[in-house]
Amino acid sequence: MEPSLRPVRSFLSRSADPARPYPWGGILHPSGHERAYRTISRWQDYAPTPLVPLNGLAHHLGLGKVWFKHEGERLGAGSCKALGGVYGVQRAVEGRGGCPTVAAASVGNHGRAVALGAARLGCRAVIFLPASAPPERKDRIRALGAELREVAGSYDQAVEEAAACAREQGWVVVADTVSPGAGNTPIYVMEGYTVLAREVLDQMPPGFLATHVFLQAGVGGLAAAVAAFFWAALGPARPLLVVVEPAEADGLLESARRNTLTPSRGSLATAMDCLACRLPSEPAWKILQGEARAFLAVSDAAAEAAVGLLASGVGGDPPIRTRPSGAAGLAGLLAALADPDLRQALGLGPASRVLLVGTEGP
């Protein structure tokens, strides 16, 4: 692999232990996984997204198998965030005797999912988005009937403003990270994401479970949810987890390196803009701290290379269109393979079966 694709930074965790029993009942209990699946699987428009075998890419990379869980058509919302956001809204408004206004902060996909969840229930939604977000993301959120409020600054500033306005107005915050007034909604959002992991297990051929998962992270909710589900369902047979972040938004890597929740000191300027978050989610970090084997911070060049590889249909694979954020897991895999020491430490080779998640469409 090209040396230029090597990770900008990496950290190998010594706390990850495949034999450790499932310890996270207070955060993501298996009963919550089951409740989310029972609820979401009954939605009229629910359908599992495809698990695409990329045999040509696997051969090209010298691996046994590569699977790509393609989330581009999830619930018509264009990303896996629909699982967490829509389910989070439904859980947040249960038992309230009406449909309150819901608020959320986002760089795009979570806000669109919350807007979709509110529209399905007939609720008002107010979405706080960095003013720098692409116009098409703003348009898609408005098209769902949500009110959009643009924030000067980053996603983290949007989280603060959403919480402050919700507190003043008595709105319900549906957050994918811990923030004032969010209550249990970050847990509900992660519970929704566990449905993705359940689908993967149902779709994989018998006897061919993944050995590795390379999964991108912003605040870390999706990565933690997938880790928790595999931990509960597979125990010691679960795949090794590698968390991938942009080099300019590497809060989870910094947290792992310092062994405490730590914000990224990067600029947050990255082509992987849906992952541009400074501070990880605390409940997500508590799971990933004990489960992720490695944390990788990758360059925009690696993400763009991953987008190109997927679109080219290597070795006869079906071409897949996504954005740098959606291809960041593959960028992490390319980075690990480009670094001989990291490749050996992670046990990547011809017997490896790697799961990637394309978190969004083009």
Coordinates of N, CA and C in Angstrom, one line a residue, residues 224-323:
A224 N -19.8 2.6 19.2 CA -20.1 2.0 20.5 C -21.3 1.0 20.4
A225 N -22.3 1.4 19.7 CA -23.5 0.6 19.5 C -23.1 -0.8 18.9
V226 N -22.4 -0.7 17.8 CA -22.0 -1.9 17.1 C -21.1 -2.8 18.0
A227 N -20.2 -2.1 18.7 CA -19.3 -2.9 19.6 C -20.1 -3.6 20.7
A228 N -21.1 -2.8 21.3 CA -21.9 -3.4 22.4 C -22.7 -4.6 21.9
F229 N -23.3 -4.4 20.7 CA -24.1 -5.5 20.2 C -23.3 -6.8 19.9
F230 N -22.2 -6.6 19.3 CA -21.3 -7.8 19.0 C -20.8 -8.4 20.3
W231 N -20.5 -7.5 21.2 CA -20.0 -8.0 22.5 C -21.0 -8.9 23.2
A232 N -22.3 -8.4 23.2 CA -23.4 -9.2 23.8 C -23.7 -10.5 23.1
A233 N -23.7 -10.4 21.7 CA -24.2 -11.5 20.9 C -23.1 -12.5 20.6
L234 N -21.9 -12.1 20.6 CA -20.8 -13.1 20.2 C -19.8 -13.4 21.2
G235 N -19.7 -12.6 22.3 CA -18.7 -12.8 23.3 C -17.3 -12.9 22.8
P236 N -16.5 -13.9 23.2 CA -15.1 -13.9 22.7 C -14.9 -14.1 21.2
A237 N -16.0 -14.5 20.5 CA -15.9 -14.7 19.1 C -16.2 -13.4 18.3
R238 N -16.4 -12.3 19.0 CA -16.7 -11.0 18.3 C -15.4 -10.5 17.6
P239 N -15.6 -9.7 16.5 CA -14.5 -9.2 15.7 C -13.7 -8.2 16.5
L240 N -12.5 -8.0 16.1 CA -11.6 -7.0 16.6 C -12.1 -5.6 16.1
L241 N -12.2 -4.6 16.9 CA -12.7 -3.3 16.5 C -11.6 -2.3 16.4
V242 N -11.6 -1.6 15.2 CA -10.7 -0.5 15.0 C -11.5 0.8 14.7
V243 N -11.4 1.8 15.5 CA -12.1 3.1 15.4 C -11.3 4.0 14.5
V244 N -12.0 4.6 13.6 CA -11.3 5.5 12.6 C -11.9 6.9 12.7
E245 N -11.0 7.9 12.8 CA -11.4 9.3 12.9 C -10.6 10.1 11.9
P246 N -11.1 11.3 11.6 CA -10.3 12.3 10.8 C -9.1 12.8 11.7
A247 N -8.0 13.0 11.0 CA -6.8 13.5 11.8 C -7.1 14.8 12.5
E248 N -8.0 15.7 11.9 CA -8.3 16.9 12.5 C -9.5 16.9 13.5
A249 N -10.0 15.7 13.8 CA -11.1 15.5 14.7 C -11.0 14.1 15.4
D250 N -9.9 14.0 16.2 CA -9.5 12.7 16.8 C -9.7 12.6 18.3
G251 N -10.9 13.0 18.7 CA -11.2 13.0 20.2 C -11.1 11.7 20.8
L252 N -11.6 10.6 20.1 CA -11.5 9.3 20.7 C -10.1 8.8 20.8
L253 N -9.3 9.0 19.8 CA -7.9 8.6 19.9 C -7.2 9.3 21.1
E254 N -7.4 10.6 21.2 CA -6.8 11.4 22.3 C -7.3 10.9 23.6
S255 N -8.6 10.5 23.7 CA -9.1 10.0 24.9 C -8.5 8.7 25.3
A256 N -8.3 7.8 24.3 CA -7.6 6.5 24.5 C -6.2 6.7 25.0
R257 N -5.5 7.7 24.3 CA -4.1 7.9 24.6 C -3.9 8.5 26.0
R258 N -4.9 9.3 26.5 CA -4.8 9.9 27.8 C -5.5 9.1 28.9
N259 N -6.3 8.1 28.4 CA -7.1 7.3 29.3 C -8.2 8.1 30.1
T260 N -8.7 9.1 29.4 CA -9.8 9.9 30.0 C -10.4 10.7 28.9
L261 N -11.7 11.0 29.0 CA -12.4 11.7 28.0 C -11.7 13.0 27.6
T262 N -11.3 13.2 26.4 CA -10.5 14.3 26.0 C -10.9 14.9 24.7
P263 N -11.1 16.2 24.5 CA -11.5 16.7 23.2 C -10.3 16.7 22.2
S264 N -10.6 16.7 21.0 CA -9.6 16.8 19.9 C -9.0 18.2 19.9
R265 N -7.8 18.3 19.6 CA -7.2 19.7 19.5 C -7.0 20.1 18.0
G266 N -7.6 19.2 17.1 CA -7.5 19.5 15.7 C -8.4 20.7 15.3
S267 N -8.3 21.0 14.0 CA -9.0 22.2 13.5 C -10.4 21.9 13.1
L268 N -10.8 20.6 13.1 CA -12.1 20.1 12.6 C -12.4 20.4 11.1
A269 N -11.4 20.9 10.4 CA -11.5 21.1 9.0 C -11.1 19.8 8.3
T270 N -12.1 19.1 7.7 CA -11.8 17.8 7.1 C -12.8 17.5 6.0
A271 N -12.4 16.8 5.0 CA -13.4 16.3 4.0 C -14.4 15.3 4.6
M272 N -14.0 14.7 5.7 CA -14.9 13.8 6.5 C -15.8 14.6 7.4
D273 N -16.5 15.6 6.9 CA -17.1 16.6 7.7 C -18.2 16.1 8.6
C274 N -18.8 15.0 8.3 CA -19.9 14.4 9.2 C -19.2 13.8 10.4
L275 N -17.9 13.7 10.5 CA -17.2 13.2 11.6 C -16.5 14.3 12.4
A276 N -16.7 15.5 12.0 CA -16.0 16.6 12.6 C -16.5 17.1 13.9
C277 N -16.2 16.3 14.9 CA -16.7 16.6 16.3 C -15.5 16.7 17.2
R278 N -15.5 17.6 18.1 CA -14.4 17.8 19.0 C -14.4 16.9 20.2
L279 N -15.5 16.8 20.9 CA -15.6 16.0 22.1 C -16.4 14.8 21.9
P280 N -15.9 13.6 22.2 CA -16.7 12.3 22.1 C -17.9 12.3 23.1
S281 N -18.8 11.4 22.8 CA -19.9 11.2 23.7 C -19.4 10.3 24.8
E282 N -19.8 10.7 26.1 CA -19.3 10.0 27.2 C -19.7 8.6 27.3
P283 N -21.0 8.3 27.1 CA -21.4 6.8 27.1 C -20.7 6.0 26.0
A284 N -20.6 6.6 24.8 CA -19.9 5.9 23.8 C -18.4 5.6 24.2
W285 N -17.8 6.6 24.7 CA -16.4 6.5 25.2 C -16.3 5.4 26.2
K286 N -17.2 5.3 27.1 CA -17.1 4.2 28.2 C -17.1 2.8 27.5
I287 N -17.8 2.6 26.5 CA -17.8 1.3 25.8 C -16.5 1.2 25.0
L288 N -16.2 2.2 24.2 CA -15.0 2.0 23.3 C -13.7 2.0 24.1
Q289 N -13.7 2.6 25.2 CA -12.5 2.5 26.0 C -12.0 1.1 26.4
G290 N -13.0 0.2 26.6 CA -12.7 -1.2 26.9 C -12.8 -2.1 25.8
E291 N -13.2 -1.7 24.6 CA -13.5 -2.6 23.5 C -12.7 -2.4 22.3
A292 N -12.4 -1.1 21.9 CA -11.6 -0.9 20.7 C -10.2 -1.3 20.8
R293 N -9.7 -2.1 19.9 CA -8.3 -2.6 19.9 C -7.4 -1.5 19.4
A294 N -7.8 -0.6 18.5 CA -7.0 0.4 18.0 C -7.8 1.6 17.6
F295 N -7.2 2.8 17.7 CA -7.8 4.0 17.2 C -6.8 4.6 16.2
L296 N -7.4 5.0 15.0 CA -6.6 5.5 13.9 C -7.1 6.9 13.5
A297 N -6.2 7.8 13.3 CA -6.6 9.1 12.8 C -6.0 9.2 11.4
V298 N -6.9 9.4 10.4 CA -6.5 9.2 9.0 C -6.6 10.6 8.3
S299 N -5.9 10.7 7.2 CA -5.9 11.9 6.4 C -7.0 12.0 5.4
D300 N -7.3 13.2 5.0 CA -8.3 13.3 3.9 C -7.9 12.6 2.6
A301 N -6.6 12.5 2.4 CA -6.1 11.8 1.2 C -6.5 10.3 1.3
A302 N -6.4 9.7 2.5 CA -6.8 8.3 2.6 C -8.3 8.2 2.4
A303 N -9.1 9.1 2.9 CA -10.5 9.0 2.7 C -10.9 9.2 1.2
E304 N -10.3 10.1 0.6 CA -10.6 10.3 -0.9 C -10.2 9.1 -1.7
A305 N -9.0 8.4 -1.3 CA -8.6 7.2 -2.0 C -9.6 6.1 -1.8
A306 N -10.2 6.0 -0.6 CA -11.2 5.0 -0.3 C -12.5 5.3 -1.1
V307 N -12.9 6.5 -1.2 CA -14.1 6.9 -2.1 C -13.8 6.4 -3.5
G308 N -12.6 6.7 -4.0 CA -12.3 6.3 -5.4 C -12.3 4.8 -5.6
L309 N -11.7 4.0 -4.6 CA -11.7 2.6 -4.7 C -13.1 2.0 -4.8
L310 N -14.0 2.5 -3.9 CA -15.3 2.0 -3.9 C -16.1 2.3 -5.2
A311 N -15.9 3.5 -5.7 CA -16.5 3.9 -6.9 C -16.0 3.1 -8.2
S312 N -14.8 2.7 -8.1 CA -14.2 2.1 -9.3 C -14.6 0.6 -9.5
G313 N -15.2 0.0 -8.5 CA -15.6 -1.4 -8.6 C -14.4 -2.3 -8.9
V314 N -13.5 -2.3 -7.9 CA -12.2 -3.1 -8.1 C -12.5 -4.6 -8.4
G315 N -11.9 -5.1 -9.4 CA -12.0 -6.5 -9.7 C -13.4 -7.0 -10.0
G316 N -14.2 -6.2 -10.5 CA -15.6 -6.6 -10.8 C -16.6 -6.4 -9.7
D317 N -16.2 -5.8 -8.6 CA -17.1 -5.4 -7.5 C -18.1 -4.4 -8.0
P318 N -19.3 -4.4 -7.4 CA -20.3 -3.4 -7.8 C -19.8 -2.0 -7.3
P319 N -19.8 -1.0 -8.2 CA -19.4 0.3 -7.8 C -20.3 0.8 -6.7
I320 N -19.7 1.5 -5.7 CA -20.5 2.0 -4.6 C -20.1 3.5 -4.5
R321 N -21.1 4.3 -4.4 CA -20.9 5.8 -4.3 C -21.2 6.2 -2.8
T322 N -20.2 6.9 -2.3 CA -20.4 7.5 -0.9 C -19.5 8.7 -0.9
R323 N -19.5 9.3 0.3 CA -18.7 10.5 0.6 C -17.5 10.1 1.5

